[in-house]
Amino acid sequence: ARKIIIDTDPGQDDAVAILLALASPEEIEVLGITAVAGNVPLALTQKNTRIICELANRTDIPVFAGCDAPLKRPLVTAEHVHGKTGLDGPTLPDPTMPLQDAHAVDFIIETLRAHPAGTVTLCPLGPLTNIATALEKAPDIAPRIAEIVLMGGAYFEVGNITPAAEFNIYVDPEAADIVFRSGAPITVMPLDVTHKALVTKPRNDAFRALGTPVGEAVALMTDFFERFDKEKYGSAGAPLHDPCVTAYLIRSDLFTGRHINVEIETTSELTLGMTVADWWGVTDRPANATFMGDLDADGFFALLTERLARL
Ligand code: BDR
Ligand code: CA
């Protein structure tokens, strides 16, 4: 199994991504989960992370709180998408499992140093503040990272928080810039892919039909989360952005993309946080990321439903 650290800001789609990872121990070993401020403030994202671990009966997973604000900017949140708690939809009990004492950034650094180089994968599902802070604090970790598989950015689909930018990159563009320049192998799940992972009515029914607390919670979370994209984009259901990351670790064959140069806009007012992806290779800037462009949506939902049934 691939050893991973999930860095997250739950978020209903983050929650589903975590559940998918925890349901797949043959392919994925979750070493720990680090929370970051993003969809909602840190106090809620770290709490929501523990709520999800408890829903999956995995109180053994160490959960760490990380950065409570972007590197250089005030935090922008997304309650308009995820609700006041970040996890609106189901009614889930407050967590009783502890939050670890260590800071998320130190956990990331120490874990990468403690394992053989090239054996720990980072899975960021929110703004890249924790990952960038770790890279700045401990530059020796960059070559030790097996891969960074992240949800963020957009190319053809452009933006969801501004006309030009996707939320995770927009919230902390300086952090994203550090990550994309780190030299670590990067795989990106942009909106181009995640807007194809739509929870249509039959897919939502399939979650509910599992007849388990997890299936019911996922159905209620995606019910809640879909209203924003339906109203805004007229889309057929909630886009499961973050689960694309954990699905990729299990079934990379469901995704196709290109190894290209991706740079982050950090100065422009209009296009702040844009992922400038050289999809057509019109520059000679070196490739630094595999930018996904397409996904087998039916295969993705079959995998997700089959795995959630195991929890
Ligand atoms: C990303 O932003 C958040 O709202 C979601 O959890 C996802 O990580 C999509 O732009
Ligand atoms: Ca997220």
PDB file of C-alpha atoms in Angstrom, residues 60-292:
ATOM      1  CA  ASP A  60      -6.564   5.318  15.386  1.00  0.00           C
ATOM      2  CA  ILE A  61      -5.718   7.806  12.614  1.00  0.00           C
ATOM      3  CA  PRO A  62      -3.637  10.691  14.015  1.00  0.00           C
ATOM      4  CA  VAL A  63      -5.174  14.058  13.137  1.00  0.00           C
ATOM      5  CA  PHE A  64      -3.126  17.256  13.319  1.00  0.00           C
ATOM      6  CA  ALA A  65      -4.081  20.928  13.087  1.00  0.00           C
ATOM      7  CA  GLY A  66      -1.939  23.095  10.834  1.00  0.00           C
ATOM      8  CA  CYS A  67      -1.912  26.645   9.556  1.00  0.00           C
ATOM      9  CA  ASP A  68      -4.906  28.837  10.343  1.00  0.00           C
ATOM     10  CA  ALA A  69      -4.302  31.391   7.582  1.00  0.00           C
ATOM     11  CA  PRO A  70      -2.607  31.614   4.185  1.00  0.00           C
ATOM     12  CA  LEU A  71       1.069  32.630   4.019  1.00  0.00           C
ATOM     13  CA  LYS A  72       0.529  36.267   3.066  1.00  0.00           C
ATOM     14  CA  ARG A  73      -3.184  36.921   2.791  1.00  0.00           C
ATOM     15  CA  PRO A  74      -6.322  36.911   4.873  1.00  0.00           C
ATOM     16  CA  LEU A  75      -8.262  33.656   4.735  1.00  0.00           C
ATOM     17  CA  VAL A  76     -11.069  33.374   2.185  1.00  0.00           C
ATOM     18  CA  THR A  77     -13.621  30.680   3.082  1.00  0.00           C
ATOM     19  CA  ALA A  78     -16.412  28.932   1.166  1.00  0.00           C
ATOM     20  CA  GLU A  79     -19.428  28.633   3.467  1.00  0.00           C
ATOM     21  CA  HIS A  80     -21.528  29.556   0.424  1.00  0.00           C
ATOM     22  CA  VAL A  81     -20.651  26.103  -0.939  1.00  0.00           C
ATOM     23  CA  HIS A  82     -20.138  23.933   2.133  1.00  0.00           C
ATOM     24  CA  GLY A  83     -22.443  25.523   4.728  1.00  0.00           C
ATOM     25  CA  LYS A  84     -21.636  27.057   8.096  1.00  0.00           C
ATOM     26  CA  THR A  85     -19.972  23.965   9.553  1.00  0.00           C
ATOM     27  CA  GLY A  86     -18.156  23.012   6.336  1.00  0.00           C
ATOM     28  CA  LEU A  87     -19.870  19.645   6.570  1.00  0.00           C
ATOM     29  CA  ASP A  88     -23.534  20.643   6.355  1.00  0.00           C
ATOM     30  CA  GLY A  89     -25.987  17.931   5.351  1.00  0.00           C
ATOM     31  CA  PRO A  90     -25.881  14.989   7.754  1.00  0.00           C
ATOM     32  CA  THR A  91     -26.092  15.345  11.527  1.00  0.00           C
ATOM     33  CA  LEU A  92     -22.934  13.718  12.814  1.00  0.00           C
ATOM     34  CA  PRO A  93     -21.854  13.582  16.479  1.00  0.00           C
ATOM     35  CA  ASP A  94     -19.076  15.800  17.808  1.00  0.00           C
ATOM     36  CA  PRO A  95     -15.797  13.894  17.812  1.00  0.00           C
ATOM     37  CA  THR A  96     -14.381  12.372  20.957  1.00  0.00           C
ATOM     38  CA  MET A  97     -11.064  11.213  19.478  1.00  0.00           C
ATOM     39  CA  PRO A  98      -8.195  13.572  20.331  1.00  0.00           C
ATOM     40  CA  LEU A  99      -6.453  16.106  18.176  1.00  0.00           C
ATOM     41  CA  GLN A 100      -2.692  15.429  18.238  1.00  0.00           C
ATOM     42  CA  ASP A 101      -0.505  17.948  20.077  1.00  0.00           C
ATOM     43  CA  ALA A 102       2.074  18.323  17.294  1.00  0.00           C
ATOM     44  CA  HIS A 103       1.634  20.931  14.575  1.00  0.00           C
ATOM     45  CA  ALA A 104       0.634  19.527  11.178  1.00  0.00           C
ATOM     46  CA  VAL A 105       3.695  21.068   9.530  1.00  0.00           C
ATOM     47  CA  ASP A 106       6.043  19.289  11.944  1.00  0.00           C
ATOM     48  CA  PHE A 107       4.212  16.010  11.429  1.00  0.00           C
ATOM     49  CA  ILE A 108       4.656  16.339   7.656  1.00  0.00           C
ATOM     50  CA  ILE A 109       8.373  17.124   8.013  1.00  0.00           C
ATOM     51  CA  GLU A 110       9.073  14.402  10.566  1.00  0.00           C
ATOM     52  CA  THR A 111       7.148  11.759   8.644  1.00  0.00           C
ATOM     53  CA  LEU A 112       9.011  12.475   5.415  1.00  0.00           C
ATOM     54  CA  ARG A 113      12.326  12.346   7.269  1.00  0.00           C
ATOM     55  CA  ALA A 114      11.464   9.157   9.138  1.00  0.00           C
ATOM     56  CA  HIS A 115      10.524   7.122   6.061  1.00  0.00           C
ATOM     57  CA  PRO A 116      12.843   6.124   3.235  1.00  0.00           C
ATOM     58  CA  ALA A 117      13.039   8.799   0.531  1.00  0.00           C
ATOM     59  CA  GLY A 118      10.426   8.350  -2.178  1.00  0.00           C
ATOM     60  CA  THR A 119       7.959   6.357  -0.088  1.00  0.00           C
ATOM     61  CA  VAL A 120       5.532   8.972   1.282  1.00  0.00           C
ATOM     62  CA  THR A 121       2.931  10.651  -0.946  1.00  0.00           C
ATOM     63  CA  LEU A 122       1.235  13.917   0.014  1.00  0.00           C
ATOM     64  CA  CYS A 123      -2.434  14.399  -0.867  1.00  0.00           C
ATOM     65  CA  PRO A 124      -3.454  18.041  -0.479  1.00  0.00           C
ATOM     66  CA  LEU A 125      -7.204  18.643  -0.763  1.00  0.00           C
ATOM     67  CA  GLY A 126      -7.283  22.281   0.327  1.00  0.00           C
ATOM     68  CA  PRO A 127      -5.136  25.426   0.142  1.00  0.00           C
ATOM     69  CA  LEU A 128      -1.437  24.501   0.043  1.00  0.00           C
ATOM     70  CA  THR A 129      -0.411  26.444   3.179  1.00  0.00           C
ATOM     71  CA  ASN A 130       0.695  23.471   5.298  1.00  0.00           C
ATOM     72  CA  ILE A 131       2.675  21.867   2.488  1.00  0.00           C
ATOM     73  CA  ALA A 132       4.414  25.113   1.498  1.00  0.00           C
ATOM     74  CA  THR A 133       5.243  25.911   5.114  1.00  0.00           C
ATOM     75  CA  ALA A 134       6.801  22.465   5.523  1.00  0.00           C
ATOM     76  CA  LEU A 135       8.856  22.939   2.330  1.00  0.00           C
ATOM     77  CA  GLU A 136      10.062  26.361   3.508  1.00  0.00           C
ATOM     78  CA  LYS A 137      10.905  25.164   7.003  1.00  0.00           C
ATOM     79  CA  ALA A 138      12.637  21.965   5.867  1.00  0.00           C
ATOM     80  CA  PRO A 139      13.880  22.185   2.261  1.00  0.00           C
ATOM     81  CA  ASP A 140      15.457  18.723   2.662  1.00  0.00           C
ATOM     82  CA  ILE A 141      12.017  17.109   2.452  1.00  0.00           C
ATOM     83  CA  ALA A 142      11.314  18.055  -1.197  1.00  0.00           C
ATOM     84  CA  PRO A 143      13.427  15.277  -2.734  1.00  0.00           C
ATOM     85  CA  ARG A 144      12.015  12.789  -0.224  1.00  0.00           C
ATOM     86  CA  ILE A 145       8.411  13.224  -1.404  1.00  0.00           C
ATOM     87  CA  ALA A 146       7.267  10.294  -3.572  1.00  0.00           C
ATOM     88  CA  GLU A 147       4.551  12.388  -5.224  1.00  0.00           C
ATOM     89  CA  ILE A 148       2.185  15.232  -4.465  1.00  0.00           C
ATOM     90  CA  VAL A 149      -1.287  14.376  -5.779  1.00  0.00           C
ATOM     91  CA  LEU A 150      -3.421  17.467  -5.260  1.00  0.00           C
ATOM     92  CA  MET A 151      -6.835  18.880  -6.074  1.00  0.00           C
ATOM     93  CA  GLY A 152      -6.529  22.407  -7.383  1.00  0.00           C
ATOM     94  CA  GLY A 153      -6.462  24.633 -10.396  1.00  0.00           C
ATOM     95  CA  ALA A 154      -8.200  24.600 -13.741  1.00  0.00           C
ATOM     96  CA  TYR A 155      -7.360  25.128 -17.364  1.00  0.00           C
ATOM     97  CA  PHE A 156     -10.291  24.856 -19.792  1.00  0.00           C
ATOM     98  CA  GLU A 157     -12.810  25.104 -16.951  1.00  0.00           C
ATOM     99  CA  VAL A 158     -11.043  28.188 -15.547  1.00  0.00           C
ATOM    100  CA  GLY A 159     -12.401  29.402 -12.193  1.00  0.00           C
ATOM    101  CA  ASN A 160     -14.939  28.693  -9.462  1.00  0.00           C
ATOM    102  CA  ILE A 161     -14.024  31.384  -6.906  1.00  0.00           C
ATOM    103  CA  THR A 162     -13.040  34.062  -9.433  1.00  0.00           C
ATOM    104  CA  PRO A 163     -13.432  33.936 -13.218  1.00  0.00           C
ATOM    105  CA  ALA A 164      -9.791  32.867 -13.467  1.00  0.00           C
ATOM    106  CA  ALA A 165      -9.007  30.837 -10.365  1.00  0.00           C
ATOM    107  CA  GLU A 166      -9.977  27.658  -8.576  1.00  0.00           C
ATOM    108  CA  PHE A 167     -10.596  27.972  -4.805  1.00  0.00           C
ATOM    109  CA  ASN A 168      -7.687  25.955  -3.332  1.00  0.00           C
ATOM    110  CA  ILE A 169      -5.041  27.757  -5.376  1.00  0.00           C
ATOM    111  CA  TYR A 170      -6.712  31.174  -5.065  1.00  0.00           C
ATOM    112  CA  VAL A 171      -6.837  31.066  -1.266  1.00  0.00           C
ATOM    113  CA  ASP A 172      -3.057  30.733  -0.964  1.00  0.00           C
ATOM    114  CA  PRO A 173      -1.374  31.412  -4.311  1.00  0.00           C
ATOM    115  CA  GLU A 174       2.046  32.013  -2.729  1.00  0.00           C
ATOM    116  CA  ALA A 175       1.874  28.583  -1.123  1.00  0.00           C
ATOM    117  CA  ALA A 176       0.832  27.007  -4.428  1.00  0.00           C
ATOM    118  CA  ASP A 177       3.752  28.725  -6.137  1.00  0.00           C
ATOM    119  CA  ILE A 178       6.181  27.220  -3.624  1.00  0.00           C
ATOM    120  CA  VAL A 179       4.720  23.754  -4.125  1.00  0.00           C
ATOM    121  CA  PHE A 180       4.764  23.922  -7.935  1.00  0.00           C
ATOM    122  CA  ARG A 181       8.403  25.062  -7.849  1.00  0.00           C
ATOM    123  CA  SER A 182       9.471  22.462  -5.286  1.00  0.00           C
ATOM    124  CA  GLY A 183      10.778  19.924  -7.785  1.00  0.00           C
ATOM    125  CA  ALA A 184       8.677  17.154  -6.233  1.00  0.00           C
ATOM    126  CA  PRO A 185       6.646  15.070  -8.718  1.00  0.00           C
ATOM    127  CA  ILE A 186       3.179  16.642  -8.873  1.00  0.00           C
ATOM    128  CA  THR A 187      -0.108  15.265 -10.172  1.00  0.00           C
ATOM    129  CA  VAL A 188      -2.951  17.784 -10.418  1.00  0.00           C
ATOM    130  CA  MET A 189      -6.698  17.134 -10.374  1.00  0.00           C
ATOM    131  CA  PRO A 190      -8.083  20.419 -11.740  1.00  0.00           C
ATOM    132  CA  LEU A 191     -11.719  21.453 -12.229  1.00  0.00           C
ATOM    133  CA  ASP A 192     -11.413  20.103 -15.776  1.00  0.00           C
ATOM    134  CA  VAL A 193     -11.503  16.638 -14.240  1.00  0.00           C
ATOM    135  CA  THR A 194     -13.507  17.189 -11.075  1.00  0.00           C
ATOM    136  CA  HIS A 195     -16.430  18.845 -12.863  1.00  0.00           C
ATOM    137  CA  LYS A 196     -16.878  15.502 -14.622  1.00  0.00           C
ATOM    138  CA  ALA A 197     -17.190  13.648 -11.300  1.00  0.00           C
ATOM    139  CA  LEU A 198     -20.810  14.703 -10.785  1.00  0.00           C
ATOM    140  CA  VAL A 199     -23.110  13.071  -8.265  1.00  0.00           C
ATOM    141  CA  THR A 200     -26.188  12.666 -10.430  1.00  0.00           C
ATOM    142  CA  LYS A 201     -29.427  11.391  -8.887  1.00  0.00           C
ATOM    143  CA  PRO A 202     -28.758   7.687  -9.663  1.00  0.00           C
ATOM    144  CA  ARG A 203     -25.256   7.964  -8.200  1.00  0.00           C
ATOM    145  CA  ASN A 204     -26.625   9.626  -5.076  1.00  0.00           C
ATOM    146  CA  ASP A 205     -29.279   6.891  -4.825  1.00  0.00           C
ATOM    147  CA  ALA A 206     -26.512   4.286  -5.007  1.00  0.00           C
ATOM    148  CA  PHE A 207     -24.809   5.800  -1.936  1.00  0.00           C
ATOM    149  CA  ARG A 208     -28.085   5.802  -0.004  1.00  0.00           C
ATOM    150  CA  ALA A 209     -28.857   2.258  -1.119  1.00  0.00           C
ATOM    151  CA  LEU A 210     -25.736   1.037   0.706  1.00  0.00           C
ATOM    152  CA  GLY A 211     -27.953   1.235   3.794  1.00  0.00           C
ATOM    153  CA  THR A 212     -25.025   2.048   6.074  1.00  0.00           C
ATOM    154  CA  PRO A 213     -24.261   5.121   8.210  1.00  0.00           C
ATOM    155  CA  VAL A 214     -21.445   5.998   5.779  1.00  0.00           C
ATOM    156  CA  GLY A 215     -23.664   5.609   2.701  1.00  0.00           C
ATOM    157  CA  GLU A 216     -26.392   7.720   4.307  1.00  0.00           C
ATOM    158  CA  ALA A 217     -23.943  10.441   5.393  1.00  0.00           C
ATOM    159  CA  VAL A 218     -22.341  10.621   1.938  1.00  0.00           C
ATOM    160  CA  ALA A 219     -25.779  10.850   0.288  1.00  0.00           C
ATOM    161  CA  LEU A 220     -26.788  13.693   2.647  1.00  0.00           C
ATOM    162  CA  MET A 221     -23.464  15.499   2.183  1.00  0.00           C
ATOM    163  CA  THR A 222     -23.693  15.366  -1.592  1.00  0.00           C
ATOM    164  CA  ASP A 223     -27.396  16.401  -1.448  1.00  0.00           C
ATOM    165  CA  PHE A 224     -26.357  19.528   0.414  1.00  0.00           C
ATOM    166  CA  PHE A 225     -23.241  20.276  -1.585  1.00  0.00           C
ATOM    167  CA  GLU A 226     -24.912  19.963  -4.975  1.00  0.00           C
ATOM    168  CA  ARG A 227     -27.200  22.953  -4.569  1.00  0.00           C
ATOM    169  CA  PHE A 228     -24.362  25.415  -5.208  1.00  0.00           C
ATOM    170  CA  ASP A 229     -23.150  23.852  -8.456  1.00  0.00           C
ATOM    171  CA  LYS A 230     -26.684  23.184  -9.691  1.00  0.00           C
ATOM    172  CA  GLU A 231     -27.706  26.806  -9.187  1.00  0.00           C
ATOM    173  CA  LYS A 232     -24.427  28.288 -10.327  1.00  0.00           C
ATOM    174  CA  TYR A 233     -23.444  26.103 -13.259  1.00  0.00           C
ATOM    175  CA  GLY A 234     -26.642  24.209 -13.973  1.00  0.00           C
ATOM    176  CA  SER A 235     -24.592  21.065 -13.400  1.00  0.00           C
ATOM    177  CA  ALA A 236     -26.222  17.658 -12.953  1.00  0.00           C
ATOM    178  CA  GLY A 237     -25.055  17.242  -9.347  1.00  0.00           C
ATOM    179  CA  ALA A 238     -22.297  17.885  -6.820  1.00  0.00           C
ATOM    180  CA  PRO A 239     -18.769  17.671  -8.240  1.00  0.00           C
ATOM    181  CA  LEU A 240     -16.660  15.314  -6.138  1.00  0.00           C
ATOM    182  CA  HIS A 241     -13.449  17.313  -6.506  1.00  0.00           C
ATOM    183  CA  ASP A 242     -11.241  15.911  -3.767  1.00  0.00           C
ATOM    184  CA  PRO A 243     -12.120  12.196  -4.129  1.00  0.00           C
ATOM    185  CA  CYS A 244     -10.420  12.340  -7.530  1.00  0.00           C
ATOM    186  CA  VAL A 245      -7.134  12.496  -5.600  1.00  0.00           C
ATOM    187  CA  THR A 246      -7.692   9.349  -3.576  1.00  0.00           C
ATOM    188  CA  ALA A 247      -9.326   7.537  -6.506  1.00  0.00           C
ATOM    189  CA  TYR A 248      -6.187   8.230  -8.531  1.00  0.00           C
ATOM    190  CA  LEU A 249      -4.090   6.393  -5.945  1.00  0.00           C
ATOM    191  CA  ILE A 250      -6.280   3.322  -6.376  1.00  0.00           C
ATOM    192  CA  ARG A 251      -7.076   3.453 -10.105  1.00  0.00           C
ATOM    193  CA  SER A 252      -4.751   5.838 -11.966  1.00  0.00           C
ATOM    194  CA  ASP A 253      -6.051   4.300 -15.213  1.00  0.00           C
ATOM    195  CA  LEU A 254      -9.350   6.171 -14.713  1.00  0.00           C
ATOM    196  CA  PHE A 255      -7.554   9.470 -15.441  1.00  0.00           C
ATOM    197  CA  THR A 256      -5.707  10.926 -18.421  1.00  0.00           C
ATOM    198  CA  GLY A 257      -3.598  14.054 -18.603  1.00  0.00           C
ATOM    199  CA  ARG A 258      -0.384  15.641 -19.779  1.00  0.00           C
ATOM    200  CA  HIS A 259       2.994  16.211 -18.187  1.00  0.00           C
ATOM    201  CA  ILE A 260       3.372  19.960 -18.697  1.00  0.00           C
ATOM    202  CA  ASN A 261       4.579  23.226 -17.217  1.00  0.00           C
ATOM    203  CA  VAL A 262       2.189  24.774 -14.698  1.00  0.00           C
ATOM    204  CA  GLU A 263       2.868  28.162 -13.109  1.00  0.00           C
ATOM    205  CA  ILE A 264       0.823  30.053 -10.534  1.00  0.00           C
ATOM    206  CA  GLU A 265      -0.200  33.673 -10.971  1.00  0.00           C
ATOM    207  CA  THR A 266       0.637  35.507  -7.734  1.00  0.00           C
ATOM    208  CA  THR A 267       0.519  39.200  -8.653  1.00  0.00           C
ATOM    209  CA  SER A 268      -2.339  40.050 -11.009  1.00  0.00           C
ATOM    210  CA  GLU A 269      -5.506  41.322  -9.391  1.00  0.00           C
ATOM    211  CA  LEU A 270      -7.752  39.870 -12.080  1.00  0.00           C
ATOM    212  CA  THR A 271      -6.190  36.447 -12.424  1.00  0.00           C
ATOM    213  CA  LEU A 272      -4.679  35.886  -8.959  1.00  0.00           C
ATOM    214  CA  GLY A 273      -4.279  32.172  -8.264  1.00  0.00           C
ATOM    215  CA  MET A 274      -4.731  31.114 -11.864  1.00  0.00           C
ATOM    216  CA  THR A 275      -2.953  27.888 -12.805  1.00  0.00           C
ATOM    217  CA  VAL A 276      -1.274  28.863 -16.059  1.00  0.00           C
ATOM    218  CA  ALA A 277      -1.012  25.430 -17.648  1.00  0.00           C
ATOM    219  CA  ASP A 278       1.024  25.112 -20.835  1.00  0.00           C
ATOM    220  CA  TRP A 279      -1.316  22.426 -22.191  1.00  0.00           C
ATOM    221  CA  TRP A 280      -0.241  22.930 -25.798  1.00  0.00           C
ATOM    222  CA  GLY A 281       3.477  23.249 -25.068  1.00  0.00           C
ATOM    223  CA  VAL A 282       3.764  26.747 -26.466  1.00  0.00           C
ATOM    224  CA  THR A 283       6.661  27.668 -24.166  1.00  0.00           C
ATOM    225  CA  ASP A 284       9.927  25.887 -23.460  1.00  0.00           C
ATOM    226  CA  ARG A 285       9.373  26.091 -19.707  1.00  0.00           C
ATOM    227  CA  PRO A 286      10.143  22.691 -18.201  1.00  0.00           C
ATOM    228  CA  ALA A 287       7.309  20.337 -17.274  1.00  0.00           C
ATOM    229  CA  ASN A 288       6.745  20.287 -13.516  1.00  0.00           C
ATOM    230  CA  ALA A 289       3.347  18.598 -13.169  1.00  0.00           C
ATOM    231  CA  THR A 290       1.034  16.009 -14.644  1.00  0.00           C
ATOM    232  CA  PHE A 291      -2.133  17.980 -15.243  1.00  0.00           C
ATOM    233  CA  MET A 292      -5.162  15.749 -15.616  1.00  0.00           C
TER     234      MET A 292
END
